[in-house]
Short mmCIF file of C-alpha atoms in Angstrom, two decimals:
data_model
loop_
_atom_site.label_atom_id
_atom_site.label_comp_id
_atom_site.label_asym_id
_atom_site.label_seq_id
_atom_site.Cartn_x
_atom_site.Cartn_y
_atom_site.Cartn_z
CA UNK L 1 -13.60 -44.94 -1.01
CA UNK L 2 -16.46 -42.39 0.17
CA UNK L 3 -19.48 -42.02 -2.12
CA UNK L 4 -21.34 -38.53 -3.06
CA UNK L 5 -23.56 -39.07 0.06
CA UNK L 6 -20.73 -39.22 2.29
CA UNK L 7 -18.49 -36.85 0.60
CA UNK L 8 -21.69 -34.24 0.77
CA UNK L 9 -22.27 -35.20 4.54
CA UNK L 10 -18.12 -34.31 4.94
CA UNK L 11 -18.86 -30.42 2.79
CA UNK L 12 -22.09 -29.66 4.91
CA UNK L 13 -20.03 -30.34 8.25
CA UNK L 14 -17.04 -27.81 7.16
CA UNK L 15 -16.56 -24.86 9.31
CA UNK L 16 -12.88 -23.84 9.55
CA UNK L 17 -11.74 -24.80 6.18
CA UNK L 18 -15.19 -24.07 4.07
CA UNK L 19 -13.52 -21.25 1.73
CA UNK L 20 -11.16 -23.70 0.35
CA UNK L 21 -14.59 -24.66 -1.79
CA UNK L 22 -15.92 -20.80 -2.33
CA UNK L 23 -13.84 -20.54 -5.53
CA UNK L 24 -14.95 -21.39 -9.35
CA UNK L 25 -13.76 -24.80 -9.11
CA UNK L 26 -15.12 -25.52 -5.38
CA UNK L 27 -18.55 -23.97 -6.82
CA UNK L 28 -18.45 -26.89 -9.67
CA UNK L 29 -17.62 -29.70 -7.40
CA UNK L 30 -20.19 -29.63 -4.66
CA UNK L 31 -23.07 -28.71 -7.16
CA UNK L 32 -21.75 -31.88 -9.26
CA UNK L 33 -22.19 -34.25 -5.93
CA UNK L 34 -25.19 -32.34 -4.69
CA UNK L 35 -26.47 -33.24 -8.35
CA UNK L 36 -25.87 -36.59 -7.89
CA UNK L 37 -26.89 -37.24 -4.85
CA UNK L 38 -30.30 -35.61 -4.89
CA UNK L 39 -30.60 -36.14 -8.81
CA UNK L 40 -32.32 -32.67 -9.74
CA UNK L 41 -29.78 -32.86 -12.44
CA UNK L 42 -29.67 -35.20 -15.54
CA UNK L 43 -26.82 -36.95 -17.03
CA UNK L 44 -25.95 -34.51 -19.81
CA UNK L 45 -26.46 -31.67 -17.08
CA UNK L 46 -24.04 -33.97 -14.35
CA UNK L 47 -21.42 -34.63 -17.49
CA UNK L 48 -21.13 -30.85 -18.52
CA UNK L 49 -20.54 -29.69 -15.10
CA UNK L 50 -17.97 -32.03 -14.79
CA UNK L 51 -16.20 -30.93 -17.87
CA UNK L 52 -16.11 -26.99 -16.57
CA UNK L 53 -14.48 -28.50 -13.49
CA UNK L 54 -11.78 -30.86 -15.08
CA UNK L 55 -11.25 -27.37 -17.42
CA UNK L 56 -10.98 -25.43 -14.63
CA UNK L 57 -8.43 -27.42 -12.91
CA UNK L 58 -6.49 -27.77 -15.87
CA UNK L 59 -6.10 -23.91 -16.94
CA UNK L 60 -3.10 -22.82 -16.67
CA UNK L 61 -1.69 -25.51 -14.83
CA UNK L 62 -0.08 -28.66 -14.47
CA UNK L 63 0.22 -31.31 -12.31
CA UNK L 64 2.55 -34.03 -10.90
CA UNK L 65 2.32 -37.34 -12.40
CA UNK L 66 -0.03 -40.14 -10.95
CA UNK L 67 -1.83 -37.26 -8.94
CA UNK L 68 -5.81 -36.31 -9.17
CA UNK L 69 -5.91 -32.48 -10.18
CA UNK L 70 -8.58 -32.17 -7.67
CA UNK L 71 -6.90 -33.87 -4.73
CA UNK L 72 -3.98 -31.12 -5.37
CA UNK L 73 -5.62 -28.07 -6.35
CA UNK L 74 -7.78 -29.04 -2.98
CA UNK L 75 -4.39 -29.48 -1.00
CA UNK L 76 -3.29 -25.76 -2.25
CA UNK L 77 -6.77 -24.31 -1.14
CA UNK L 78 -6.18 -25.58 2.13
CA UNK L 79 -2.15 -24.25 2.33
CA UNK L 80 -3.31 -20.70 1.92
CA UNK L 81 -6.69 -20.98 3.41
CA UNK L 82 -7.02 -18.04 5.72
CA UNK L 83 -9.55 -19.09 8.73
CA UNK L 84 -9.15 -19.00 12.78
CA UNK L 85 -6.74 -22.55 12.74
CA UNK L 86 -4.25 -21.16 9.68
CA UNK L 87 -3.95 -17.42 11.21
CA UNK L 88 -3.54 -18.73 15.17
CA UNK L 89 -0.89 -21.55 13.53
CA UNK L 90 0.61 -18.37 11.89
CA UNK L 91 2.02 -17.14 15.21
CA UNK L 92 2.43 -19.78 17.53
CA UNK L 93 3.58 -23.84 16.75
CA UNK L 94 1.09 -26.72 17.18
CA UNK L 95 1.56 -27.50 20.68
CA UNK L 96 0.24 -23.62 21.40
CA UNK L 97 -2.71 -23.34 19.35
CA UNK L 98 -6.44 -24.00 21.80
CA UNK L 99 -6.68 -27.96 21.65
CA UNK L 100 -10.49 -27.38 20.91
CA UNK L 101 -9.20 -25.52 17.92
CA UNK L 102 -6.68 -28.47 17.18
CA UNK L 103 -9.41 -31.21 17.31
CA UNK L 104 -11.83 -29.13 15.04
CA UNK L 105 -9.22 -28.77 12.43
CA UNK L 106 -8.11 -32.25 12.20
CA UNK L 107 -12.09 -33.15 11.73
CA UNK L 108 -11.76 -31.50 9.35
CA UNK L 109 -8.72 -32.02 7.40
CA UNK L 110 -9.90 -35.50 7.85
CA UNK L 111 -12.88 -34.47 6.18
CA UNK L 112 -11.12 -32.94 3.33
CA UNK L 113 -8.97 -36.37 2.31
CA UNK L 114 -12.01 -38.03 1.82
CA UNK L 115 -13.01 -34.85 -0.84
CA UNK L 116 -9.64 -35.18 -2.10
CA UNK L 117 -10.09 -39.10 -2.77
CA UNK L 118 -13.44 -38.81 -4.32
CA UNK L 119 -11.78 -36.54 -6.92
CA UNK L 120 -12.15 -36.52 -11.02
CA UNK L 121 -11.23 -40.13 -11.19
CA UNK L 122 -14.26 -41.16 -8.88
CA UNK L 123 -16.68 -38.71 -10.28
CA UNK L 124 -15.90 -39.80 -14.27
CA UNK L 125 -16.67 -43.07 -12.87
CA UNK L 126 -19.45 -42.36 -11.31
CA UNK L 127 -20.70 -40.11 -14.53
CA UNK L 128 -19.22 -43.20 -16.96
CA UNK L 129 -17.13 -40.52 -19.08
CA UNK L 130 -13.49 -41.17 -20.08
CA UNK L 131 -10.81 -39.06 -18.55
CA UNK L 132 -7.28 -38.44 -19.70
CA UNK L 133 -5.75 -37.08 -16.72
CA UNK L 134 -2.47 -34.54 -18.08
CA UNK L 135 0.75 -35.58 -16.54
CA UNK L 136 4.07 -33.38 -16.17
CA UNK L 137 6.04 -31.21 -14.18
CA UNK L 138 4.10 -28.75 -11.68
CA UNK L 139 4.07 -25.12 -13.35
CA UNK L 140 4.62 -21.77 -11.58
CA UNK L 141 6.51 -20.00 -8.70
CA UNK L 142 6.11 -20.94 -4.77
CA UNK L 143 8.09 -20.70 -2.45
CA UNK L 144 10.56 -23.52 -1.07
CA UNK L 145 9.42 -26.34 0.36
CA UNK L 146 5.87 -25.49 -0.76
CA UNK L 147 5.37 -28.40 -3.74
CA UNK L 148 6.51 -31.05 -2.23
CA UNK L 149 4.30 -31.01 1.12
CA UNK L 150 1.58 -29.63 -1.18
CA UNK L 151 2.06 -33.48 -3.03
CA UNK L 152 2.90 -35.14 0.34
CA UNK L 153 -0.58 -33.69 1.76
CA UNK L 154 -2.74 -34.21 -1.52
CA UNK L 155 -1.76 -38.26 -1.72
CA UNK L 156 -2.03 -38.84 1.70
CA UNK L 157 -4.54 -41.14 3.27
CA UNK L 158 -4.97 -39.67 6.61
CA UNK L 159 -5.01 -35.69 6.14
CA UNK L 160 -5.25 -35.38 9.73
CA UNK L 161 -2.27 -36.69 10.55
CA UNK L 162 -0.44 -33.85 8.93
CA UNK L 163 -2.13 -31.75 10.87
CA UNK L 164 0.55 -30.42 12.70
CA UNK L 165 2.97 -30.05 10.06
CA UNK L 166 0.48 -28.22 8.19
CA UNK L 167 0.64 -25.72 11.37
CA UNK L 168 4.00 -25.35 10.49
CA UNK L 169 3.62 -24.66 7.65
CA UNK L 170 1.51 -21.62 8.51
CA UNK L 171 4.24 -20.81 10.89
CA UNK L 172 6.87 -20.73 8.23
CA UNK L 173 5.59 -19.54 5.11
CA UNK L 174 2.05 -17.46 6.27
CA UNK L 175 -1.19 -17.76 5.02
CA UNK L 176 -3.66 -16.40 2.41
CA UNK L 177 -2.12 -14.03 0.10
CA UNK L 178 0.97 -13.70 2.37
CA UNK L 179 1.98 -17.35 1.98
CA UNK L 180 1.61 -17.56 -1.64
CA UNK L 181 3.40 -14.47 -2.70
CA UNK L 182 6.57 -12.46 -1.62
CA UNK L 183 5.99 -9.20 -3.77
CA UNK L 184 2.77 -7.41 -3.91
CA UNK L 185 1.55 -3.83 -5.87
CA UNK L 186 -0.77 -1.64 -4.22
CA UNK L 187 -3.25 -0.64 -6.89
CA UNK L 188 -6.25 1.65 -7.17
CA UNK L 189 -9.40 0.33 -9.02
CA UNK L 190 -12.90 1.70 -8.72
CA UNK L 191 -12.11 3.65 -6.18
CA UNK L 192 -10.88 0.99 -4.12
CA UNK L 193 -6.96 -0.11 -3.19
CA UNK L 194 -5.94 -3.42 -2.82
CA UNK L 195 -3.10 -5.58 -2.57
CA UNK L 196 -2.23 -7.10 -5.90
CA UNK L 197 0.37 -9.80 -6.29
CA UNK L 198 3.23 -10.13 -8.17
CA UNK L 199 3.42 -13.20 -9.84
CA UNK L 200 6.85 -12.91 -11.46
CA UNK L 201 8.66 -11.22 -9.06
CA UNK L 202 12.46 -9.36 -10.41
CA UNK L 203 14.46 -12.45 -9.25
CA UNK L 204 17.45 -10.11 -8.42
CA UNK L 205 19.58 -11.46 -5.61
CA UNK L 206 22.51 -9.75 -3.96
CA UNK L 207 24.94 -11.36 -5.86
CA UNK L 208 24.05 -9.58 -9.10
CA UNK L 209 24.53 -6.76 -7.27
CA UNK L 210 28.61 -5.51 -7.78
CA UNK L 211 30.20 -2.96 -5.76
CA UNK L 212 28.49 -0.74 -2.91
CA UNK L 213 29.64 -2.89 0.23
CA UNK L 214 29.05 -0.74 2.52
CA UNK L 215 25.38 0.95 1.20
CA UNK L 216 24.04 -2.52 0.82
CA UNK L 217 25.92 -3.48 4.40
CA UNK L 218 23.80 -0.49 6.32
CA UNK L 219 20.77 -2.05 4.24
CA UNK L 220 20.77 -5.42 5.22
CA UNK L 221 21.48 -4.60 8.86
CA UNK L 222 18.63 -2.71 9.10
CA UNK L 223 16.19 -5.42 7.22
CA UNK L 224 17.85 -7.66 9.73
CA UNK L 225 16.44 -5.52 13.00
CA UNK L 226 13.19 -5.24 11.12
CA UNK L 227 13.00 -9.39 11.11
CA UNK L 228 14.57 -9.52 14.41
CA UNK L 229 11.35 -7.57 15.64
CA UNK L 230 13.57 -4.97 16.98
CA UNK L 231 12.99 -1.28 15.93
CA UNK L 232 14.50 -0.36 12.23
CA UNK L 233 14.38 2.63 10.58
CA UNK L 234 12.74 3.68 7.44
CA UNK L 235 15.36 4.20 5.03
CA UNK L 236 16.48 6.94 1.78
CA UNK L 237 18.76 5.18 -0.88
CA UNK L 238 19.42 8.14 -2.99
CA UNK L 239 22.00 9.11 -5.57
CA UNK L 240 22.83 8.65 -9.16
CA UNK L 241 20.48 7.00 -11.50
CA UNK L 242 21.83 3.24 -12.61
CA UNK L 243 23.32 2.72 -9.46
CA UNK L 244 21.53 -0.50 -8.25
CA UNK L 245 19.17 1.81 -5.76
CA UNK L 246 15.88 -0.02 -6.61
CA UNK L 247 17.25 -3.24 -7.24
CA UNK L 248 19.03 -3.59 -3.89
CA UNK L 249 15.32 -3.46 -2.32
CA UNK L 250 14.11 -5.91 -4.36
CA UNK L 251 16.85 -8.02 -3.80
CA UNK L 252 16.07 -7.99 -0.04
CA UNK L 253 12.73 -10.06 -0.58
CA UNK L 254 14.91 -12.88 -2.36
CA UNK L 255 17.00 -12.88 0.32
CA UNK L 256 14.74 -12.85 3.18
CA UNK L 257 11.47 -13.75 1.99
CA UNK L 258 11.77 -17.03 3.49
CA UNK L 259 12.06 -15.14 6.84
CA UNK L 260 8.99 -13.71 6.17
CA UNK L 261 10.24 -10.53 4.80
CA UNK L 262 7.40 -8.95 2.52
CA UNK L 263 7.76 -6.43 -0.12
CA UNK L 264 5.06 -3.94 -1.62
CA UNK L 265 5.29 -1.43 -3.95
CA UNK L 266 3.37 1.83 -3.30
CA UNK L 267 3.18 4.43 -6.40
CA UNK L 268 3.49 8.48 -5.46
CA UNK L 269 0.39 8.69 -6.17
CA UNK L 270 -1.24 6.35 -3.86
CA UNK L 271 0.93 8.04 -0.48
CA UNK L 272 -3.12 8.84 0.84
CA UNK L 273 -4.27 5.23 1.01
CA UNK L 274 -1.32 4.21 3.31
CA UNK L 275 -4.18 4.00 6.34
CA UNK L 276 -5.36 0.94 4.21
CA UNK L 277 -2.00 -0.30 3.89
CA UNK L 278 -1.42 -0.71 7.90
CA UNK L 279 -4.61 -2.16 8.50
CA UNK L 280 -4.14 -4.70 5.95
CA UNK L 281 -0.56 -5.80 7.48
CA UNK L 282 -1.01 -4.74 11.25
CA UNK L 283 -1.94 -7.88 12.38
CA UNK L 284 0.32 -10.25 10.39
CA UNK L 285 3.44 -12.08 11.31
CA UNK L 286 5.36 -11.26 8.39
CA UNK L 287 7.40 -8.22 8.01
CA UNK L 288 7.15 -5.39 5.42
CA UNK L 289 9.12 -2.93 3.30
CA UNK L 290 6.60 -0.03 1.72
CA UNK L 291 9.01 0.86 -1.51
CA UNK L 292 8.29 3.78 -3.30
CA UNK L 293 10.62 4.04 -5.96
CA UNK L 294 11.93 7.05 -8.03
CA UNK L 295 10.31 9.42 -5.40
CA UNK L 296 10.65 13.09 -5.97
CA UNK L 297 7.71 16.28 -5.68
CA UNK L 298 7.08 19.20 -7.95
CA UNK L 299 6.32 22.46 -5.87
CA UNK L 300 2.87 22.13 -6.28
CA UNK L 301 2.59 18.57 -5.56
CA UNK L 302 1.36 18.14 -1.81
CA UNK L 303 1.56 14.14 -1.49
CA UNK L 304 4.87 14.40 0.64
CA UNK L 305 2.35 15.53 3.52
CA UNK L 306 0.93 12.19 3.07
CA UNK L 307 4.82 10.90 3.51
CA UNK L 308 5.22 12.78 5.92
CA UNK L 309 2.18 11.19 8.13
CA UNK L 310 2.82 8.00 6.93
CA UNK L 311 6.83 7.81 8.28
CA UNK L 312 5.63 10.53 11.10
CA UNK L 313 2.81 8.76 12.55
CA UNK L 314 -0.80 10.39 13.13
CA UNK L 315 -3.02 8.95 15.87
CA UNK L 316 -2.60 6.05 14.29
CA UNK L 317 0.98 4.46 14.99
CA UNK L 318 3.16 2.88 12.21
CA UNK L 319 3.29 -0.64 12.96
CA UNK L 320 6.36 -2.35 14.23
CA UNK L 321 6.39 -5.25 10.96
CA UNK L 322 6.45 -2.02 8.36
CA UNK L 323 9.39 -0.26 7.01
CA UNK L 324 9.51 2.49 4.10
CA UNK L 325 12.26 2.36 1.84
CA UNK L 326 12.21 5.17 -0.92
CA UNK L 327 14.58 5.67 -3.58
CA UNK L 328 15.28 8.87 -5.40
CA UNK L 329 17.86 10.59 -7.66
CA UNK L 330 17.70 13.83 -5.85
CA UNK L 331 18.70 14.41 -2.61
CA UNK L 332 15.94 16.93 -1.11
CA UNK L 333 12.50 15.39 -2.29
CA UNK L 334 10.59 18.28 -2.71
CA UNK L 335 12.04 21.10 -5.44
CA UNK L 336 12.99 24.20 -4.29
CA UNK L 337 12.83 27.48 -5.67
CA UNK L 338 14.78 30.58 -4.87
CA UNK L 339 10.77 31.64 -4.33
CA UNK L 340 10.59 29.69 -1.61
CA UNK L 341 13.33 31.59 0.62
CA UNK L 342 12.27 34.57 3.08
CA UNK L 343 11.66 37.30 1.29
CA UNK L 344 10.82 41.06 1.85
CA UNK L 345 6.85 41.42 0.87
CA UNK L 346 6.17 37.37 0.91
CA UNK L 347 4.26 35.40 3.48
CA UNK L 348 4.21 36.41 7.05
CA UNK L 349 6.69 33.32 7.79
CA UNK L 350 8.01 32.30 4.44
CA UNK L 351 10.89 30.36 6.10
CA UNK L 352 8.32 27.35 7.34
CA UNK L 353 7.30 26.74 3.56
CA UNK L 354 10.96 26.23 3.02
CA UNK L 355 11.42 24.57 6.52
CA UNK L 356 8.47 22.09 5.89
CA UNK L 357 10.22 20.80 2.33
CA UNK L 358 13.55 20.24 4.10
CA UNK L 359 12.27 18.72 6.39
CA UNK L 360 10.79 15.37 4.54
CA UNK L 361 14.16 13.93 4.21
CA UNK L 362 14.54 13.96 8.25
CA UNK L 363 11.97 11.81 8.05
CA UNK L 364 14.26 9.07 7.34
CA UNK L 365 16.28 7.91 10.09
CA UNK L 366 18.65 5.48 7.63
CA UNK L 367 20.13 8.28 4.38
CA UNK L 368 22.03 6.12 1.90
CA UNK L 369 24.52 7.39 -0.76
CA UNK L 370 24.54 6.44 -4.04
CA UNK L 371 26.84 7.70 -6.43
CA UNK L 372 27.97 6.69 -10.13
CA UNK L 373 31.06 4.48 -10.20
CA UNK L 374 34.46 5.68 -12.12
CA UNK L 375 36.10 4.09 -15.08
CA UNK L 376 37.44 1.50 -13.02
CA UNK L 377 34.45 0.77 -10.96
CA UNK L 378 32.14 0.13 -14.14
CA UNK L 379 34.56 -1.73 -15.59
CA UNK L 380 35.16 -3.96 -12.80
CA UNK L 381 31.09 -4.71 -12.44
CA UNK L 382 31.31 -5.42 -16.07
CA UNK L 383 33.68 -8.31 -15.55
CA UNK L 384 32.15 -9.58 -12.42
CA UNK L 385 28.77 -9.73 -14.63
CA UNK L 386 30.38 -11.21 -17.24
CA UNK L 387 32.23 -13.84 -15.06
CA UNK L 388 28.82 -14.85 -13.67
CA UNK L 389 27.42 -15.57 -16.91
CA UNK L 390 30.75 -17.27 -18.25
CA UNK L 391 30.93 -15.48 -21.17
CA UNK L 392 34.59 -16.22 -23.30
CA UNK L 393 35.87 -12.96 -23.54
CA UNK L 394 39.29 -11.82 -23.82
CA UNK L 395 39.42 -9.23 -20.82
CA UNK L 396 41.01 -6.22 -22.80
CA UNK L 397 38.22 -6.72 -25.63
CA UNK L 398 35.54 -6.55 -23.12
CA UNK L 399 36.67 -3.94 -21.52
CA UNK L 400 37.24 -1.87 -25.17
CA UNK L 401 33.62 -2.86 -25.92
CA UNK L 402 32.20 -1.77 -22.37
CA UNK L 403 33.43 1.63 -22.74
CA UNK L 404 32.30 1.86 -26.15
CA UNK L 405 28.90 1.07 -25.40
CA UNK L 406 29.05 3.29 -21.98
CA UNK L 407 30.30 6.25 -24.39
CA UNK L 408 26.46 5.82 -26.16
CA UNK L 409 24.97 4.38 -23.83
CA UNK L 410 23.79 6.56 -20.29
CA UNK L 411 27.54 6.31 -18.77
CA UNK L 412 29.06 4.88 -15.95
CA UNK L 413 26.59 2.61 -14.07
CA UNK L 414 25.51 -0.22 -12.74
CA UNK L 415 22.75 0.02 -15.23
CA UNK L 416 24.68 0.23 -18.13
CA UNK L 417 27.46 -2.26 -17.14
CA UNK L 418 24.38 -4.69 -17.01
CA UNK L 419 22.47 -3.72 -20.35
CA UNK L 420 25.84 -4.13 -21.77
CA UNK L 421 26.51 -7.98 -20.70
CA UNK L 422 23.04 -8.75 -21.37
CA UNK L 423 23.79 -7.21 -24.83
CA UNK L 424 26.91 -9.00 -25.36
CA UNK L 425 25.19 -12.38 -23.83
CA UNK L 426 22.49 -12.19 -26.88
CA UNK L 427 25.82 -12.41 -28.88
CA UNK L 428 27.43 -15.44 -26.76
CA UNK L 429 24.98 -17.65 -25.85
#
């Protein structure tokens, strides 16, 4: 078992993999070993630093049975590390990364098992403090696969070893925030955007999804070019509100997120900062749908320019991995007036403020229909949602109850067919 000297020695020597320390938790256990290795620190000092780290570790989390909190929240720092191994291992297997760049990582991955083994059990010793470790089930969404090498690599004795598994891992799921999460929100804070995941993603898959074959069909063939690396089109689903528009996109990242199909969701509002949006997802592996939902312009409103540039081009190119996917209730984006149409006594050439509206929706080279289902088709989504949730229902009452509740309820759609079993699902557990 490494002491604090060594274990210091191993943190100093980190090059590659030295952010997996740089957060709060990283911050409390190197100044714990530095402050017991060069003992600028008392006892009560040492002990109260090591409480803020076992708190840390435990917020919020828990952890598998039998395994130190430190050796596995170190183990997830180094899954999602981003640094010059993890992004090359992103793109290419083992055997194609630079073998300098191979033997450097294993140092140090080497390095890292003997952090993870000198973890809270090893520094209460050291400190003489009783520990009560929590036990349980792990907490929280990742995607497949993720735990279990996340335990594999946290109790093993040789972290080099896994070295190349660990590459692909990189190779499979992505690093940094792309590894860890499917679904992000662009979002505007002090004057800055940024990429802000979604931690509880809508868990909407395509089999809650009744009726529209052929809509989601043209859908799916298209995300499938876009992961194939083959040239897709950005895509319109417009139509009737309720209809399963927005939800069929979000389905898509369920679907195919293990394919490395990425999903972010860009407000109206925010159409100017898509320059930060391609620089931030040029360069990655992964593949991208930019979904701006319920999109639609007032006259006055000029943000469809930004569209415009964004599924246009300017100098700078769209890149290949990004796809936009809009929804909308209305057909032509921008409202028109009867103002806008050439006129005697108007603008010198009135028909290219009319032309330029138009033309937004030509933008898209994929234009999907939406429209509200009949009688029939509502009740027939009814009973497949029902069905799925095995609800005992005799078929004629449920379908006396769905049109009831349709009648006061919005209408015919896919919306209300689904507020209605989950109303009805309240009532039969």
């Amino acid at each position: 078992m490494p002491g604090p000297d060594t274990v210091l020695d191993r943190i100093a020597g980190l090059i590659l993999y030295r952010g997996v320390l740089a957060d709060e938790a990283g911050r409390f256990y190197v100044d714990l070993v530095q402050g017991a290795v060069f003992k600028p620190l008392d006892r009560l000092t040492l002990t109260d630093l090591f409480s803020r780290l076992v708190r840390q570790l435990l917020t919020g989390r828990q952890f598998p049975s039998g395994v130190d909190p430190w050796a596995f929240h170190l183990a997830d720092r180094v899954l999602y590390d981003e640094n010059p191994f993890s992004l090359r291992a992103g793109w290419v297997s083992w055997a194609e990364v630079a073998p300098a760049l191979r033997r450097q990582a294993e140092a140090e991955l080497s390095a890292l098992g003997e952090l993870a083994r000198f973890g809270l059990g090893e520094l209460a010793r050291m400190l003489g403090v009783g520990l009560a470790l929590v036990d349980g089930p792990e907490a929280g969404a990742r995607p497949p696969g993720t735990a279990d090498f996340r335990l594999r690599l946290a109790t093993a004795d040789n972290w080099a070893a896994l070295a190349p598994e660990l590459a692909g891992h990189y190779l499979r799921n992505g690093v940094g925030l792309f590894g860890r999460y499917r679904a992000f929100r662009w979002q505007r804070r002090g004057g800055a955007g940024r990429l802000v995941p979604v931690e509880y993603p809508d868990p909407v898959r395509f089999s809650d999804l009744v009726g529209y074959d052929e809509q989601k069909a043209a859908v799916v063939a298209n995300t499938e070019r876009l992961l194939a690396g083959l040239p897709a089109l950005n895509v319109l689903l417009y139509g009737d509100r309720g209809t399963g528009k927005s939800s069929l996109v979000k389905a898509l990242v369920n679907e195919f997120g293990d394919r490395g199909l990425r999903l972010i969701e860009l407000g109206r509002s925010d159409l100017r900062d898509y320059p930060e949006i391609l620089a931030a997802v040029r360069n990655r592996p992964q593949k991208f749908i930019l979904m701006i939902d319920d999109l639609s312009f007032e006259e006055a409103e000029t943000e469809y320019k930004s569209l415009k540039s964004l599924l246009e081009g300017t100098l700078e190119a769209r890149p290949r991995n990004l796809v936009v996917y809009a929804t909308s209730n209305r057909r032509h984006l921008v409202r028109e007036f009867f103002g806008d149409r050439p006129a005697p006594g108007d603008e010198v050439h009135p028909a290219d403020t009319q032309q330029e509206k138009l033309s937004l929706v030509d933008r898209f080279g994929l234009r999907v229909r939406f429209l509200a289902p009949d009688r029939d088709g509502y009740l027939k989504i009814v009973r497949s949602l029902a069905a799925g949730r095995q609800l005992a229902l005799d078929g004629r009452d449920l379908d006396a109850e769905a049109l009831r509740w349709a009648l006061s309820n919005g209408g015919w759609s896919g919306r209300t067919a689904r507020q209605f079993v989950d109303s009805i699902t309240v009532q039969n557990p």
